[in-house]
Amino acid sequence: QSALTQPASVSGSPGQSITISCTGTSSDVGSYNLVSWYQQHPGKAPKLMIYEVSKRPSGVSNRFSGSKSGNTASLTISGLQAEDEADYYCCSYAGSSTFDVVFGGGTKLTVL
Amino acid sequence: QVQLQESGPGLVKPSQTLSLTCTVSGGSISSGSYYWSWIRQPAGKGLEWIGRIYTSGSTNYNPSLKSRVTISVDTSKNQFSLKLSSVTAADTAVYYCARSTVIGDWFDPWGQGTLVTVSS
């Protein structure tokens, strides 16, 4: 059982926007602005796409954006492209008294 | 730029100890402000954080694995290592090493991952 809850799958057509949610608790997502998002293509290592809720690492397209409200964080991908099809994982710091770091179960994005 | 590479046996027998090493290149593992972590992913499943180490030797572990996990660091070799004891088939997974910051536990970069199968 994953500590953070994500939808199993989302889909969208090229050019559209999609949003992936990541629901935690007041002990992790709700308490810290330390949510990160990772993109993983089949057979590859995860790649950091968003950190500290909404910051983009150098080299990541500005089509990727992050936000948070209460215990739920979100990843939005605008102008969907075929290469965005991948699995996406959220992650949150959870405090030193518990898991320290918790991941979501992952969301499969299909570009139709 | 910093790169990480996992190495170790791809096959481990049940009840034995899984041992992996992560070699860091392009930078010193001793440079401050970073944690060095292990994360695993069973086939077709999600990511699970195993634990992390700071270059001082301070460690934090996933409570669900804590009794079986040891992470250590060898600064002279620019490496850190994972030992997972009493393995079962449930420990079969791709194991990744990754770097995170001390201010916020986001993982970048990652190693390419190494598949470890637990089977007799």
Short mmCIF file of C-alpha atoms in Angstrom, two decimals, chain B residues 45-119:
data_model
loop_
_atom_site.label_atom_id
_atom_site.label_comp_id
_atom_site.label_asym_id
_atom_site.label_seq_id
_atom_site.Cartn_x
_atom_site.Cartn_y
_atom_site.Cartn_z
CA LYS B 45 5.03 -1.69 -9.33
CA GLY B 46 5.83 1.64 -7.76
CA LEU B 47 8.89 3.10 -6.10
CA GLU B 48 9.82 2.32 -2.51
CA TRP B 49 12.35 4.37 -0.57
CA ILE B 50 14.74 2.08 1.32
CA GLY B 51 16.93 4.54 3.16
CA ARG B 52 19.68 7.13 2.98
CA ILE B 53 23.06 8.04 4.39
CA TYR B 54 24.87 11.29 4.96
CA THR B 55 28.64 11.41 4.51
CA SER B 56 29.00 11.65 8.29
CA GLY B 57 27.58 8.13 8.42
CA SER B 58 24.20 9.17 9.78
CA THR B 59 21.42 6.98 8.36
CA ASN B 60 17.64 6.89 8.05
CA TYR B 61 15.68 3.82 7.00
CA ASN B 62 12.18 2.95 5.85
CA PRO B 63 10.53 1.56 9.00
CA SER B 64 9.16 -1.42 7.07
CA LEU B 65 12.71 -2.52 6.14
CA LYS B 66 14.71 -1.09 9.02
CA SER B 67 15.38 -4.40 10.77
CA ARG B 68 17.04 -5.85 7.65
CA VAL B 69 18.79 -2.83 6.06
CA THR B 70 22.26 -1.40 6.46
CA ILE B 71 23.56 1.49 4.35
CA SER B 72 27.21 2.46 4.60
CA VAL B 73 29.57 4.89 2.88
CA ASP B 74 33.19 4.64 1.79
CA THR B 75 34.36 8.16 1.05
CA SER B 76 37.81 6.97 -0.04
CA LYS B 77 36.21 5.06 -2.91
CA ASN B 78 33.42 7.58 -3.53
CA GLN B 79 30.90 4.80 -2.96
CA PHE B 80 27.98 3.92 -0.75
CA SER B 81 26.49 0.50 -0.23
CA LEU B 82 23.30 -1.36 0.62
CA LYS B 83 22.94 -4.60 2.52
CA LEU B 84 19.53 -6.23 2.87
CA SER B 85 19.46 -9.39 4.95
CA SER B 86 17.15 -12.40 5.02
CA VAL B 87 15.84 -11.75 1.54
CA THR B 88 12.75 -13.39 0.06
CA ALA B 89 11.15 -13.34 -3.37
CA ALA B 90 9.35 -10.16 -2.32
CA ASP B 91 12.71 -8.37 -2.40
CA THR B 92 13.09 -9.02 -6.13
CA ALA B 93 13.22 -5.59 -7.72
CA VAL B 94 15.22 -3.05 -9.66
CA TYR B 95 17.37 -1.24 -7.13
CA TYR B 96 18.32 2.39 -7.76
CA CYS B 97 20.77 4.64 -6.01
CA ALA B 98 20.10 8.36 -6.04
CA ARG B 99 21.25 11.65 -4.56
CA SER B 100 18.99 13.98 -2.64
CA THR B 101 19.48 17.31 -0.93
CA VAL B 102 19.50 17.78 2.81
CA ILE B 103 16.97 20.58 2.50
CA GLY B 104 14.32 18.66 0.73
CA ASP B 105 14.64 15.02 -0.33
CA TRP B 106 14.15 15.33 -4.05
CA PHE B 107 16.13 12.74 -5.96
CA ASP B 108 18.48 13.81 -8.73
CA PRO B 109 20.39 12.24 -10.31
CA TRP B 110 19.55 8.54 -10.28
CA GLY B 111 21.61 5.55 -11.25
CA GLN B 112 20.40 3.44 -14.15
CA GLY B 113 19.18 0.73 -11.77
CA THR B 114 20.14 -2.89 -11.33
CA LEU B 115 17.80 -5.88 -11.26
CA VAL B 116 18.20 -8.19 -8.30
CA THR B 117 16.32 -11.48 -8.39
CA VAL B 118 15.85 -13.56 -5.26
CA SER B 119 15.61 -17.20 -6.25
#
